[in-house]
Short mmCIF file of C-alpha atoms (C1' of nucleotides) in Angstrom, two decimals:
data_model
loop_
_atom_site.label_atom_id
_atom_site.label_comp_id
_atom_site.label_asym_id
_atom_site.label_seq_id
_atom_site.Cartn_x
_atom_site.Cartn_y
_atom_site.Cartn_z
CA MET I 1 -2.65 32.08 -2.72
CA LYS I 2 -6.48 31.23 -2.14
CA LYS I 3 -6.94 29.79 -5.53
CA MET I 4 -4.22 27.29 -5.26
CA ASP I 5 -6.11 26.23 -1.80
CA LYS I 6 -9.19 24.80 -4.48
CA ARG I 7 -7.13 23.61 -7.33
CA GLU I 8 -5.34 20.93 -4.35
CA LEU I 9 -8.91 20.46 -3.05
CA ILE I 10 -10.30 19.02 -6.22
CA ILE I 11 -7.07 17.10 -6.45
CA THR I 12 -7.07 15.72 -3.05
CA ALA I 13 -10.72 15.08 -3.23
CA THR I 14 -10.23 12.84 -6.92
CA CYS I 15 -7.56 10.87 -4.74
CA ASP I 16 -9.48 9.90 -2.24
CA LEU I 17 -12.24 9.27 -4.25
CA ILE I 18 -10.53 6.74 -6.92
CA ALA I 19 -8.52 5.26 -3.86
CA GLU I 20 -12.25 4.44 -2.58
CA ASN I 21 -14.10 3.74 -5.59
CA GLY I 22 -11.82 3.07 -9.04
CA LEU I 23 -11.14 5.56 -11.52
CA GLN I 24 -14.31 4.68 -13.64
CA ALA I 25 -16.74 4.88 -10.56
CA THR I 26 -16.13 8.47 -9.76
CA PRO I 27 -17.83 11.08 -11.94
CA ILE I 28 -16.52 14.68 -12.10
CA SER I 29 -20.08 15.54 -10.34
CA MET I 30 -18.81 13.47 -7.17
CA VAL I 31 -15.44 14.83 -6.94
CA ALA I 32 -17.64 18.40 -7.43
CA LYS I 33 -19.46 17.32 -4.33
CA GLU I 34 -16.47 15.86 -2.36
CA ALA I 35 -14.19 18.92 -3.44
CA CYS I 36 -17.58 21.26 -2.20
CA CYS I 37 -17.91 23.06 -5.67
CA GLY I 38 -19.74 23.24 -8.31
CA ALA I 39 -18.71 20.82 -11.79
CA GLY I 40 -17.80 23.82 -13.83
CA THR I 41 -15.55 25.14 -11.45
CA ILE I 42 -13.29 21.99 -11.76
CA TYR I 43 -12.97 22.85 -15.56
CA ARG I 44 -11.65 26.41 -14.57
CA TYR I 45 -8.51 24.49 -13.12
CA PHE I 46 -8.44 21.23 -15.65
CA GLU I 47 -8.90 21.30 -19.19
CA THR I 48 -10.80 17.98 -19.20
CA LYS I 49 -11.13 15.46 -16.95
CA GLU I 50 -7.83 13.72 -18.16
CA ALA I 51 -5.78 16.28 -17.19
CA LEU I 52 -7.26 16.24 -13.76
CA ILE I 53 -6.13 12.57 -13.70
CA GLU I 54 -2.54 13.43 -14.81
CA ASP I 55 -1.90 15.81 -12.18
CA VAL I 56 -3.13 13.62 -9.87
CA TYR I 57 -1.09 11.24 -10.72
CA LEU I 58 1.96 13.27 -10.92
CA THR I 59 1.02 14.70 -7.63
CA LEU I 60 1.03 11.49 -6.37
CA MET I 61 4.26 10.27 -7.54
CA GLU I 62 5.93 13.30 -6.07
CA ARG I 63 4.65 12.38 -2.90
CA PHE I 64 5.17 8.60 -3.46
CA SER I 65 9.16 9.84 -4.29
CA ASP I 66 9.43 11.73 -1.22
CA ALA I 67 8.48 8.90 1.30
CA CYS I 68 10.88 6.47 -0.61
CA LEU I 69 13.78 8.64 -0.44
CA LYS I 70 13.39 10.01 3.31
CA ASP I 71 15.82 9.99 5.11
CA VAL I 72 18.27 8.50 2.66
CA ASP I 73 22.13 9.53 4.08
CA GLU I 74 24.37 9.59 0.88
CA ASN I 75 27.07 9.01 2.74
CA ALA I 76 26.10 5.82 3.92
CA SER I 77 26.96 2.45 2.27
CA VAL I 78 24.82 1.21 -0.54
CA ARG I 79 23.34 -1.62 1.26
CA GLU I 80 22.38 0.98 4.06
CA GLN I 81 20.68 3.18 1.48
CA LEU I 82 18.81 0.70 -0.15
CA ASN I 83 17.62 -0.73 2.71
CA THR I 84 16.57 2.35 3.53
CA VAL I 85 14.61 2.92 0.48
CA TRP I 86 12.78 -0.27 0.47
CA LEU I 87 11.97 -0.05 4.16
CA ASN I 88 10.83 3.43 3.25
CA LEU I 89 8.96 2.03 0.46
CA TYR I 90 7.69 -0.63 1.91
CA HIS I 91 6.03 1.09 5.30
CA TYR I 92 4.90 3.83 3.25
CA MET I 93 2.33 1.64 1.00
CA ARG I 94 1.51 -0.24 3.99
CA GLU I 95 0.53 3.00 6.33
CA VAL I 96 -0.82 4.91 3.43
CA PRO I 97 -3.25 2.64 1.40
CA ARG I 98 -4.92 5.19 -0.35
CA ASP I 99 -2.08 6.01 -2.15
CA ALA I 100 -1.22 2.46 -3.07
CA LEU I 101 -4.66 1.93 -4.17
CA LEU I 102 -4.49 4.90 -6.23
CA LEU I 103 -1.52 4.23 -7.67
CA ASP I 104 -2.73 0.93 -8.65
CA GLN I 105 -5.63 2.54 -10.35
CA LEU I 106 -3.75 5.17 -12.06
CA SER I 107 -1.00 2.62 -13.59
CA VAL I 108 -3.43 0.98 -15.95
CA ALA I 109 -5.33 4.46 -16.78
CA PRO I 110 -5.61 5.23 -20.28
CA ALA I 111 -4.50 8.80 -19.16
CA ILE I 112 -1.21 7.68 -18.02
CA ARG I 113 0.64 7.23 -20.83
CA GLY I 114 4.26 6.35 -21.42
CA GLU I 115 6.03 9.56 -21.21
CA LEU I 116 4.06 10.80 -17.96
CA GLN I 117 5.27 7.40 -16.38
CA GLU I 118 8.66 7.96 -17.35
CA GLN I 119 8.12 11.74 -15.68
CA GLY I 120 6.70 10.48 -12.71
CA LYS I 121 9.46 7.77 -11.67
CA ARG I 122 12.39 10.11 -12.89
CA ARG I 123 13.16 11.54 -9.60
CA LEU I 124 13.21 8.30 -7.71
CA LYS I 125 15.21 6.63 -10.78
CA GLU I 126 17.57 9.40 -10.80
CA LYS I 127 18.71 8.63 -7.04
CA ILE I 128 18.71 4.80 -7.23
CA ASP I 129 20.44 4.37 -10.64
CA PRO I 130 23.59 6.01 -9.46
CA LEU I 131 23.20 3.53 -6.37
CA PHE I 132 23.05 0.39 -8.40
CA ALA I 133 25.96 1.60 -10.24
CA ARG I 134 28.24 2.02 -7.31
CA GLY I 135 26.92 -1.39 -5.96
CA ARG I 136 27.86 -3.06 -9.21
CA GLU I 137 31.49 -1.31 -8.97
CA GLU I 138 31.80 -2.76 -5.17
CA GLY I 139 30.75 -6.13 -6.72
CA ILE I 140 28.09 -6.63 -4.22
CA ILE I 141 25.55 -6.76 -7.04
CA LYS I 142 24.71 -9.53 -9.24
CA ASP I 143 26.05 -8.77 -13.13
CA ILE I 144 22.38 -8.32 -14.55
CA PRO I 145 20.99 -4.73 -15.91
CA ASP I 146 20.09 -2.28 -12.82
CA ASP I 147 16.86 -1.88 -14.44
CA VAL I 148 16.00 -5.64 -13.91
CA LEU I 149 17.16 -5.82 -10.24
CA GLY I 150 15.42 -2.48 -9.46
CA VAL I 151 12.05 -3.24 -10.90
CA PHE I 152 12.09 -6.98 -9.94
CA VAL I 153 12.20 -5.91 -6.08
CA TYR I 154 9.83 -2.94 -6.61
CA GLY I 155 7.19 -5.69 -8.41
CA GLY I 156 7.89 -7.99 -5.69
CA ILE I 157 7.13 -5.41 -2.48
CA SER I 158 4.23 -4.19 -4.27
CA THR I 159 2.51 -7.21 -5.31
CA LEU I 160 2.89 -8.28 -1.64
CA LEU I 161 1.19 -5.27 -0.09
CA ARG I 162 -1.61 -5.58 -3.28
CA THR I 163 -2.37 -9.29 -2.15
CA ASP I 164 -2.40 -8.56 1.82
CA ARG I 165 -4.79 -5.86 0.65
CA ASN I 166 -6.84 -7.77 -1.45
CA ALA I 167 -7.13 -10.72 1.14
CA PRO I 168 -7.39 -8.99 4.33
CA CYS I 169 -8.77 -11.74 6.20
CA ALA I 170 -5.85 -14.11 5.11
CA VAL I 171 -3.10 -14.43 7.44
CA PRO I 172 -1.95 -11.54 9.26
CA THR I 173 1.76 -12.30 8.85
CA GLU I 174 3.74 -9.88 10.20
CA VAL I 175 6.89 -9.31 7.31
CA THR I 176 9.42 -7.86 9.82
CA ASP I 177 11.88 -5.43 8.21
CA ASP I 178 14.63 -8.05 8.39
CA MET I 179 12.75 -10.54 6.35
CA LEU I 180 11.65 -8.09 3.84
CA LEU I 181 15.64 -6.99 3.42
CA SER I 182 16.49 -10.31 3.47
CA ILE I 183 14.36 -11.00 0.51
CA CYS I 184 15.49 -8.24 -1.54
CA TRP I 185 18.66 -8.44 -0.89
CA GLY I 186 19.06 -12.29 -2.12
CA ALA I 187 17.31 -10.92 -5.02
CA ILE I 188 20.14 -8.77 -6.07
CA GLU I 189 23.24 -9.51 -4.33
CA LYS I 190 26.34 -11.29 -5.86
CA ARG I 191 27.69 -14.43 -4.00
CA ASP I 192 30.60 -16.35 -4.70
CA MET M 1 -22.42 -27.71 -28.29
CA LYS M 2 -22.78 -25.31 -30.93
CA LYS M 3 -23.75 -22.71 -28.56
CA MET M 4 -20.52 -23.21 -26.73
CA ASP M 5 -18.55 -22.32 -29.80
CA LYS M 6 -20.48 -18.70 -29.92
CA ARG M 7 -20.09 -18.74 -26.26
CA GLU M 8 -16.37 -19.01 -26.84
CA LEU M 9 -16.68 -16.44 -29.49
CA ILE M 10 -17.78 -13.90 -27.45
CA ILE M 11 -15.15 -14.90 -24.41
CA THR M 12 -12.41 -14.47 -27.08
CA ALA M 13 -13.33 -11.69 -28.74
CA THR M 14 -13.70 -9.48 -25.09
CA CYS M 15 -10.43 -10.61 -24.27
CA ASP M 16 -8.75 -9.53 -27.48
CA LEU M 17 -10.73 -5.92 -27.52
CA ILE M 18 -9.83 -5.64 -23.45
CA ALA M 19 -6.34 -6.60 -23.70
CA GLU M 20 -6.17 -3.68 -27.00
CA ASN M 21 -8.31 -1.08 -25.58
CA GLY M 22 -8.61 -1.58 -22.36
CA LEU M 23 -11.80 -2.29 -20.32
CA GLN M 24 -13.45 0.72 -20.20
CA ALA M 25 -12.96 1.30 -23.67
CA THR M 26 -14.90 -1.75 -25.01
CA PRO M 27 -18.27 -1.33 -25.16
CA ILE M 28 -20.65 -4.31 -25.41
CA SER M 29 -21.33 -3.32 -29.30
CA MET M 30 -17.42 -3.66 -30.01
CA VAL M 31 -17.76 -7.13 -28.69
CA ALA M 32 -20.72 -7.71 -30.53
CA LYS M 33 -19.25 -6.52 -33.79
CA GLU M 34 -15.90 -8.61 -33.19
CA ALA M 35 -17.64 -11.78 -32.81
CA CYS M 36 -19.95 -11.18 -35.58
CA CYS M 37 -23.30 -11.03 -33.65
CA GLY M 38 -25.69 -8.58 -32.77
CA ALA M 39 -25.65 -6.91 -28.93
CA GLY M 40 -28.87 -8.98 -27.85
CA THR M 41 -27.13 -12.25 -28.56
CA ILE M 42 -24.51 -11.67 -25.79
CA TYR M 43 -27.30 -11.36 -23.44
CA ARG M 44 -28.61 -14.60 -24.14
CA TYR M 45 -24.78 -16.33 -23.07
CA PHE M 46 -24.44 -13.74 -20.15
CA GLU M 47 -26.59 -12.16 -17.68
CA THR M 48 -24.79 -8.67 -17.54
CA LYS M 49 -21.54 -7.04 -18.74
CA GLU M 50 -19.87 -8.04 -15.43
CA ALA M 51 -20.92 -11.23 -15.61
CA LEU M 52 -19.07 -11.83 -19.08
CA ILE M 53 -15.97 -10.00 -17.54
CA GLU M 54 -15.74 -12.42 -14.50
CA ASP M 55 -15.88 -15.37 -17.17
CA VAL M 56 -13.06 -13.86 -19.20
CA TYR M 57 -11.49 -13.69 -15.65
CA LEU M 58 -11.50 -17.04 -15.19
CA THR M 59 -10.85 -18.36 -18.53
CA LEU M 60 -8.13 -16.22 -18.55
CA MET M 61 -6.56 -17.83 -15.14
CA GLU M 62 -7.42 -21.05 -16.71
CA ARG M 63 -4.94 -20.44 -19.41
CA PHE M 64 -2.25 -19.05 -17.44
CA SER M 65 -2.33 -21.88 -14.65
CA ASP M 66 -2.05 -24.39 -17.52
CA ALA M 67 0.71 -22.48 -18.94
CA CYS M 68 2.37 -22.42 -15.50
CA LEU M 69 1.90 -25.71 -14.91
CA LYS M 70 3.04 -27.41 -18.08
CA ASP M 71 5.76 -30.00 -17.87
CA VAL M 72 6.22 -29.54 -14.15
CA ASP M 73 7.18 -33.08 -12.83
CA GLU M 74 6.29 -34.07 -9.66
CA ASN M 75 9.07 -36.60 -9.23
CA ALA M 76 11.75 -33.86 -9.98
CA SER M 77 13.23 -31.92 -6.90
CA VAL M 78 11.72 -28.96 -5.70
CA ARG M 79 14.57 -26.59 -7.37
CA GLU M 80 13.44 -28.08 -10.70
CA GLN M 81 9.59 -27.72 -10.30
CA LEU M 82 10.01 -24.42 -9.29
CA ASN M 83 12.43 -23.39 -12.09
CA THR M 84 9.85 -24.77 -14.55
CA VAL M 85 6.93 -22.86 -13.09
CA TRP M 86 8.82 -19.44 -13.18
CA LEU M 87 9.95 -19.89 -16.40
CA ASN M 88 6.79 -20.87 -17.98
CA LEU M 89 5.35 -17.84 -15.99
CA TYR M 90 8.04 -15.72 -17.60
CA HIS M 91 7.81 -17.35 -21.07
CA TYR M 92 4.02 -17.06 -21.14
CA MET M 93 3.59 -13.87 -20.51
CA ARG M 94 6.47 -12.70 -22.73
CA GLU M 95 5.23 -14.75 -25.52
CA VAL M 96 1.60 -13.76 -24.66
CA PRO M 97 1.27 -10.18 -24.33
CA ARG M 98 -2.58 -10.34 -24.96
CA ASP M 99 -2.89 -12.16 -21.88
CA ALA M 100 -0.42 -10.24 -20.04
CA LEU M 101 -2.17 -7.40 -20.60
CA LEU M 102 -5.82 -8.59 -19.62
CA LEU M 103 -4.52 -9.70 -16.27
CA ASP M 104 -3.27 -6.32 -15.77
CA GLN M 105 -6.60 -4.60 -16.62
CA LEU M 106 -8.68 -7.17 -15.12
CA SER M 107 -7.01 -7.11 -11.64
CA VAL M 108 -8.13 -3.74 -11.11
CA ALA M 109 -11.41 -4.11 -12.38
CA PRO M 110 -14.60 -3.83 -9.82
CA ALA M 111 -16.29 -6.89 -11.25
CA ILE M 112 -13.04 -9.17 -9.84
CA ARG M 113 -14.03 -9.55 -6.48
CA GLY M 114 -11.76 -11.17 -3.32
CA GLU M 115 -13.46 -14.49 -3.78
CA LEU M 116 -13.35 -14.51 -7.57
CA GLN M 117 -9.85 -13.56 -7.64
CA GLU M 118 -9.11 -16.73 -5.21
CA GLN M 119 -10.91 -18.88 -7.74
CA GLY M 120 -8.99 -17.71 -10.11
CA LYS M 121 -5.55 -18.99 -8.56
CA ARG M 122 -6.73 -21.90 -6.75
CA ARG M 123 -5.22 -24.20 -8.93
CA LEU M 124 -1.97 -22.58 -9.20
CA LYS M 125 -1.42 -22.40 -5.11
CA GLU M 126 -2.31 -25.86 -4.91
CA LYS M 127 0.33 -27.05 -6.73
CA ILE M 128 2.96 -24.60 -5.68
CA ASP M 129 2.02 -24.62 -1.80
CA PRO M 130 3.05 -28.03 -1.50
CA LEU M 131 6.24 -27.00 -3.36
CA PHE M 132 7.43 -24.77 -0.45
CA ALA M 133 6.52 -27.22 2.10
CA ARG M 134 8.82 -29.66 0.43
CA GLY M 135 11.29 -26.97 0.09
CA ARG M 136 11.50 -26.07 3.63
CA GLU M 137 11.64 -29.53 4.96
CA GLU M 138 14.26 -29.58 3.38
CA GLY M 139 15.60 -26.74 4.51
CA ILE M 140 16.49 -24.92 0.93
CA ILE M 141 13.92 -22.26 1.42
CA LYS M 142 14.07 -19.16 4.06
CA ASP M 143 12.25 -19.28 6.97
CA ILE M 144 9.34 -16.71 6.10
CA PRO M 145 5.93 -17.70 4.90
CA ASP M 146 5.29 -19.26 1.52
CA ASP M 147 2.60 -16.50 0.70
CA VAL M 148 5.17 -14.01 1.22
CA LEU M 149 7.69 -15.72 -0.85
CA GLY M 150 5.79 -16.68 -3.56
CA VAL M 151 4.08 -13.22 -4.33
CA PHE M 152 7.01 -11.48 -4.12
CA VAL M 153 8.73 -13.99 -6.80
CA TYR M 154 5.60 -13.58 -8.74
CA GLY M 155 5.26 -9.98 -8.73
CA GLY M 156 8.96 -9.28 -9.35
CA ILE M 157 8.37 -11.26 -12.82
CA SER M 158 4.89 -9.75 -13.68
CA THR M 159 6.14 -6.50 -13.29
CA LEU M 160 9.13 -6.82 -14.69
CA LEU M 161 7.41 -8.05 -18.26
CA ARG M 162 4.72 -4.92 -17.48
CA THR M 163 7.81 -2.51 -17.42
CA ASP M 164 9.56 -4.18 -20.24
CA ARG M 165 5.69 -4.27 -22.48
CA ASN M 166 5.43 -0.31 -21.19
CA ALA M 167 8.78 1.18 -22.65
CA PRO M 168 9.20 -0.90 -25.78
CA CYS M 169 12.02 1.36 -26.62
CA ALA M 170 14.11 0.93 -23.51
CA VAL M 171 17.06 -0.96 -23.66
CA PRO M 172 16.11 -4.40 -24.98
CA THR M 173 17.78 -6.25 -22.50
CA GLU M 174 17.70 -10.12 -23.31
CA VAL M 175 16.72 -11.61 -19.98
CA THR M 176 18.23 -14.82 -19.88
CA ASP M 177 16.71 -17.96 -18.23
CA ASP M 178 19.55 -18.16 -15.90
CA MET M 179 19.79 -14.71 -14.89
CA LEU M 180 15.86 -14.91 -13.84
CA LEU M 181 16.27 -17.88 -11.95
CA SER M 182 19.36 -16.77 -10.01
CA ILE M 183 17.18 -13.72 -8.91
CA CYS M 184 13.90 -15.55 -8.09
CA TRP M 185 16.17 -18.08 -5.78
CA GLY M 186 18.48 -15.52 -4.41
CA ALA M 187 15.11 -14.10 -2.99
CA ILE M 188 13.74 -17.47 -1.32
CA GLU M 189 16.82 -19.57 -0.84
CA LYS M 190 17.86 -19.96 2.62
CA ARG M 191 21.84 -19.41 2.79
CA ASP M 192 24.20 -20.47 5.94
"C1'" DT W 1 -45.30 -24.86 -38.45
"C1'" DA W 2 -43.65 -23.95 -33.88
"C1'" DA W 3 -39.95 -22.96 -31.15
"C1'" DA W 4 -35.61 -21.69 -30.31
"C1'" DT W 5 -32.20 -18.18 -31.53
"C1'" DC W 6 -30.78 -14.20 -33.46
"C1'" DG W 7 -29.67 -9.42 -34.48
"C1'" DG W 8 -29.52 -4.72 -34.39
"C1'" DA W 9 -32.51 -0.77 -34.04
"C1'" DA W 10 -35.13 1.62 -29.59
"C1'" DT W 11 -34.70 2.96 -24.83
"C1'" DG W 12 -33.11 4.94 -20.68
"C1'" DA W 13 -29.54 6.11 -17.76
"C1'" DA W 14 -24.96 8.13 -16.65
"C1'" DC W 15 -21.42 10.66 -17.97
"C1'" DG W 16 -18.12 14.73 -19.55
"C1'" DT W 17 -18.56 19.01 -20.99
"C1'" DT W 18 -20.37 23.76 -21.66
"C1'" DC W 19 -22.34 28.26 -20.65
"C1'" DA W 20 -25.75 31.88 -19.38
"C1'" DT W 21 -26.03 33.44 -15.17
"C1'" DT W 22 -24.73 34.68 -10.14
"C1'" DC W 23 -21.90 35.87 -6.94
"C1'" DT W 24 -18.22 38.43 -4.50
"C1'" DG W 25 -14.91 41.55 -3.25
"C1'" DA W 26 -12.02 44.89 -5.08
"C1'" DT W 27 -12.01 49.58 -7.28
"C1'" DA W 28 -13.26 54.18 -8.82
"C1'" DC W 29 -16.77 57.58 -8.46
"C1'" DT W 30 -19.54 61.59 -5.89
"C1'" DA V 1 -18.03 56.88 4.12
"C1'" DG V 2 -21.19 55.68 0.69
"C1'" DT V 3 -22.72 53.93 -3.71
"C1'" DA V 4 -22.05 52.07 -8.38
"C1'" DT V 5 -19.09 49.83 -11.69
"C1'" DC V 6 -16.76 46.04 -12.84
"C1'" DA V 7 -13.67 41.47 -13.55
"C1'" DG V 8 -13.70 37.07 -13.14
"C1'" DA V 9 -14.22 33.36 -10.24
"C1'" DA V 10 -18.12 30.17 -8.90
"C1'" DT V 11 -22.22 27.55 -10.42
"C1'" DG V 12 -25.37 24.18 -11.91
"C1'" DA V 13 -29.07 23.01 -15.30
"C1'" DA V 14 -28.64 21.59 -19.67
"C1'" DC V 15 -26.66 19.34 -23.60
"C1'" DG V 16 -24.89 15.57 -26.44
"C1'" DT V 17 -22.74 11.69 -26.49
"C1'" DT V 18 -22.03 6.88 -25.20
"C1'" DC V 19 -23.27 2.91 -23.26
"C1'" DA V 20 -25.44 -1.51 -21.05
"C1'" DT V 21 -29.80 -3.35 -21.43
"C1'" DT V 22 -34.62 -4.46 -23.84
"C1'" DC V 23 -37.27 -5.51 -27.36
"C1'" DC V 24 -39.28 -7.55 -31.35
"C1'" DG V 25 -39.27 -8.72 -35.80
"C1'" DA V 26 -36.72 -11.99 -38.77
"C1'" DT V 27 -34.28 -16.49 -39.57
"C1'" DT V 28 -32.85 -20.69 -38.40
"C1'" DT V 29 -33.85 -25.08 -36.50
"C1'" DA V 30 -36.68 -29.69 -35.46
#
DNA sequence: TAAATCGGAATGAACGTTCATTCTGATACT
DNA sequence: AGTATCAGAATGAACGTTCATTCCGATTTA
């Protein structure tokens, strides 16, 4: 019980520092200081720095999945459910830029290899893939593989937010929920 | 003149190594070996490693802009011109994964700060922004800021390719040009 | 030959990791 | 209860490695 506290303290400290300074600019010594412990202590909980980073990534993806799937009503229409997921994604990354930055940093880290990335995305995919399948059955989604459509929309939203973060002085355009959904659905919706 | 040869040799070597091994895994000594010169020589051409990285980034963005704007016919319709740009983008990143990987690495590098990023994208923006403006005048593009639409589509395409690169064992789905354009236009096209 | 250029060993700083030691608080003994 | 003993958690100085950068003797150029 007490021990888990310290473990999580280290993970939280690492999240904060990587989001703020970047991965290669957060030495273990800095994590130790932020977590109020000695450098050696970190190695009681994590075999190597790489293992720590992996744990940080999985923790992040857990939060991320929770946020995206919040309030998704399994009984609602495909359209409503996807709307919820996309708006969740958009608002989460906008309101918790720390996690969005962290994700950017970790997604090019050598420690995060293919298999781990799969594991991180699994929960999200398991929920969303069936939604696309249903949408296709109902004839409201383009005849293009789900992965292509889903990844395209995810990439669009996350890149939009990243660009906004990088240019804080640019037009502070308010992207409304309606605008966002119009773009997302336009991309995947089948039209006759 | 001769010096430029060596300078470019160093930049090319850096491109290759970063694309292959990642930024923090390519020490100057390795660049020197790849470029067949001593470590000291690199410092005759670049003040610091950071300056070298900046040059690599600008060189990359030049190639990238060239590729995207190739064969864009100023007299063609907005639709045709955007089609050309998007397909250029897609095919370039697919056929030259080295540059796509490099862009991923550099876009989170601390050396690539906001202003430099602006500079890298400038040429592309100067060509594409007027296209969107014309499209809006013609009433074929959504009433949503150009930046939002443009960045969304760019993000979608590049994320699609990145995902494909990361999971080489996944479905080797052939995304046809028609599919891609259907998605891109769906995202930005105004419908009545 | 004089000047410019080059190469790669040398340098020093920074980093991940280790380990001998200290601290803590629970248990056993008197 | 008070003291002694102990296990394992925590510590941070020290170590070896890696890296960017410098320096100087060798080499090319003019």
